[in-house]
């Protein structure tokens, strides 16, 4: 019940396309859902986060869509660029507990 | 502003050796944690601390010890290195639960 399932494991998209990464969770007590971006040789860095009282949040070209009833949330990258090539992690937590991490998605944007 | 600093960046150990991975943050964050990252397995929590003098186990604590004597420092000790501990280790700090986690650059550890 503490797991966060992330898919796909890897994704290749042409420049300008819209990659979509999905995550699903079971614990309805989760109330914080961040996405982290990690470049090779670096630590993960927060990209965007959402709380369950909203269904969508946009920051620049990055959008989180949140479906509370389905217990799913997804990351969309608009007008993707080769510089977006990285590993993306979703996570979830309750307000007084640890971050539970998805397994990660390796995204490659082809020029 | 240095953020989270981890040392060393790379380390090779022989089986049975011990070592300490250092982690320091300058953001006055109460919450610090250690993760290991293995291919296809995401980030797995080893140990965490919610303040100086307070530590607790995460998902994969066996073979590792931690202490938190100051707010700034959170070292991770490998007691007797094993090949299964070959991994990339990340230290992270946060102001509190449900807030942004800041990660160090990582330590790539190989145990032979």
XYZ file of C-alpha atoms in Angstrom:
223
model
C 0.000 0.000 0.000
C 3.034 2.224 0.377
C 4.216 1.694 -3.201
C 4.235 4.176 -6.041
C 4.227 2.472 -9.439
C 5.797 4.438 -12.269
C 5.610 3.755 -15.991
C 7.099 3.499 -18.509
C 10.601 2.511 -17.471
C 12.029 4.249 -20.536
C 10.650 6.546 -23.208
C 11.976 7.930 -26.488
C 10.227 10.929 -28.034
C 11.015 13.170 -30.985
C 11.807 16.819 -30.304
C 8.601 18.799 -29.983
C 6.577 15.766 -28.894
C 4.759 15.426 -25.560
C 6.191 12.677 -23.364
C 3.823 11.451 -20.664
C 4.994 9.613 -17.554
C 2.453 7.990 -15.282
C 2.391 7.088 -11.606
C -0.171 5.201 -9.545
C -0.534 4.880 -5.797
C -2.723 3.014 -3.320
C -2.519 4.967 -0.068
C -5.276 7.586 -0.057
C -3.542 9.347 2.834
C -0.801 10.612 0.504
C -1.116 14.381 0.199
C 2.028 15.556 -1.559
C 3.090 14.413 -5.042
C 6.385 15.768 -6.399
C 8.259 15.047 -9.596
C 12.046 15.102 -9.623
C 14.414 15.377 -12.588
C 17.860 13.796 -12.536
C 20.667 14.347 -15.035
C 23.545 11.845 -15.284
C 26.059 12.281 -12.477
C 23.807 14.637 -10.537
C 21.381 14.344 -7.683
C 17.630 14.589 -8.323
C 16.135 18.085 -8.288
C 12.527 19.086 -7.716
C 10.726 19.838 -10.964
C 7.122 20.391 -9.930
C 4.798 19.208 -7.158
C 1.058 19.014 -6.579
C -1.316 18.486 -3.672
C -4.584 16.543 -4.099
C -6.863 19.578 -3.852
C -6.076 20.536 -7.469
C -6.356 18.461 -10.662
C -3.635 20.148 -12.674
C -0.570 22.307 -12.155
C 1.626 23.920 -14.806
C 5.105 25.322 -14.509
C 6.510 26.390 -17.836
C 6.456 23.400 -20.194
C 5.842 20.912 -17.380
C 2.339 19.919 -16.268
C 1.155 17.539 -13.567
C -2.289 16.025 -14.051
C -3.826 14.521 -10.920
C -6.762 12.097 -10.814
C -7.728 11.561 -7.195
C -10.475 9.008 -7.869
C -8.158 6.859 -10.000
C -5.234 7.410 -7.618
C -3.009 8.368 -10.522
C -0.901 11.337 -11.483
C 1.150 12.062 -14.556
C 3.824 14.388 -15.882
C 3.481 15.952 -19.338
C 6.324 17.833 -21.023
C 5.125 20.209 -23.733
C 7.342 21.020 -26.741
C 10.021 18.638 -25.459
C 13.662 19.474 -26.129
C 16.847 17.356 -26.169
C 17.850 19.149 -22.958
C 14.861 17.499 -21.246
C 16.572 14.117 -21.642
C 16.957 12.872 -18.071
C 15.558 10.392 -15.583
C 12.272 11.445 -14.003
C 11.019 10.224 -10.638
C 7.571 10.586 -9.175
C 7.090 10.396 -5.422
C 4.352 10.618 -2.831
C 4.154 11.283 0.872
C 1.861 11.970 3.724
C 2.415 15.212 5.580
C 4.173 13.485 8.436
C 5.993 10.670 6.667
C 8.676 9.784 4.172
C 8.761 10.289 0.448
C 7.864 7.071 -1.368
C 9.604 6.982 -4.747
C 8.676 5.521 -8.100
C 11.322 3.456 -9.912
C 12.112 6.201 -12.426
C 11.668 6.792 -16.168
C 14.624 7.359 -18.447
C 13.498 9.883 -21.061
C 15.362 10.508 -24.302
C 14.321 13.352 -26.592
C 15.643 12.823 -30.114
C 16.670 15.949 -32.075
C 25.130 28.923 -1.111
C 26.581 25.390 -1.143
C 23.325 23.495 -0.407
C 24.062 19.809 0.279
C 27.689 18.716 0.019
C 28.706 15.073 -0.152
C 32.217 13.657 0.016
C 33.839 11.708 -1.502
C 32.397 11.615 -5.023
C 33.947 8.252 -5.823
C 35.237 5.456 -3.599
C 36.462 1.909 -4.077
C 36.492 -0.353 -1.034
C 37.577 -3.903 -0.444
C 35.105 -6.313 1.096
C 35.164 -5.972 4.871
C 36.548 -2.433 4.965
C 34.669 0.334 6.732
C 34.253 3.934 5.710
C 32.203 7.047 6.334
C 30.342 9.014 3.676
C 30.113 12.652 4.654
C 27.086 14.902 4.163
C 26.747 18.539 5.173
C 24.025 21.115 4.490
C 24.044 24.856 5.081
C 20.291 25.532 4.817
C 19.486 24.898 8.496
C 17.201 22.025 7.495
C 15.997 19.785 10.292
C 15.268 16.795 8.101
C 18.094 14.826 6.464
C 18.177 11.430 4.815
C 20.411 8.950 3.019
C 19.339 7.035 -0.078
C 20.928 4.474 -2.291
C 20.156 4.397 -6.004
C 20.430 1.190 -7.986
C 19.398 0.708 -11.639
C 15.662 0.160 -12.033
C 14.992 0.466 -8.305
C 14.592 4.183 -7.792
C 15.722 5.709 -4.529
C 15.652 3.552 -1.430
C 15.802 5.167 1.995
C 18.601 3.929 4.247
C 18.368 6.151 7.351
C 16.897 9.520 8.153
C 16.965 12.167 10.866
C 14.362 14.733 11.910
C 16.807 16.774 13.957
C 20.078 16.713 15.881
C 20.253 13.641 18.098
C 17.315 11.908 16.392
C 17.778 9.178 13.766
C 15.645 6.336 12.471
C 15.828 3.466 10.017
C 14.500 3.554 6.508
C 13.737 0.781 4.055
C 17.239 -0.718 3.739
C 19.230 0.058 6.941
C 21.232 -3.161 7.355
C 24.988 -2.661 7.177
C 24.788 1.099 7.715
C 24.955 3.387 10.748
C 24.220 7.086 11.105
C 24.499 9.775 13.742
C 23.338 13.401 13.881
C 25.324 15.423 16.383
C 24.699 18.776 14.656
C 21.980 20.184 12.394
C 24.489 20.545 9.547
C 26.121 17.099 9.387
C 24.713 13.626 8.788
C 27.458 11.042 8.112
C 26.714 7.515 6.879
C 28.982 4.717 8.073
C 29.480 1.414 6.321
C 30.488 -1.030 9.023
C 31.909 -3.887 6.926
C 31.548 -3.275 3.207
C 29.990 -5.956 1.025
C 29.690 -6.141 -2.788
C 25.899 -5.736 -2.382
C 26.591 -2.215 -1.119
C 27.977 -1.171 -4.496
C 25.666 1.691 -5.398
C 25.297 5.439 -5.760
C 24.527 7.104 -2.449
C 22.642 10.373 -2.106
C 22.198 12.575 0.897
C 19.192 14.909 0.964
C 17.867 17.581 3.267
C 14.440 19.200 3.666
C 12.943 21.925 5.761
C 10.214 19.516 6.819
C 7.884 16.839 5.584
C 6.019 17.727 2.400
C 8.629 20.255 1.294
C 11.293 20.278 -1.424
C 14.163 17.837 -0.906
C 17.618 19.103 -1.867
C 20.097 16.420 -2.926
C 23.855 16.249 -2.910
C 25.838 15.255 -5.997
C 26.116 11.645 -4.882
C 28.879 9.224 -3.948
C 29.577 6.352 -6.337
C 30.776 3.447 -4.187
C 32.241 0.239 -5.544
C 32.975 -2.685 -3.223
C 35.286 -5.314 -4.654
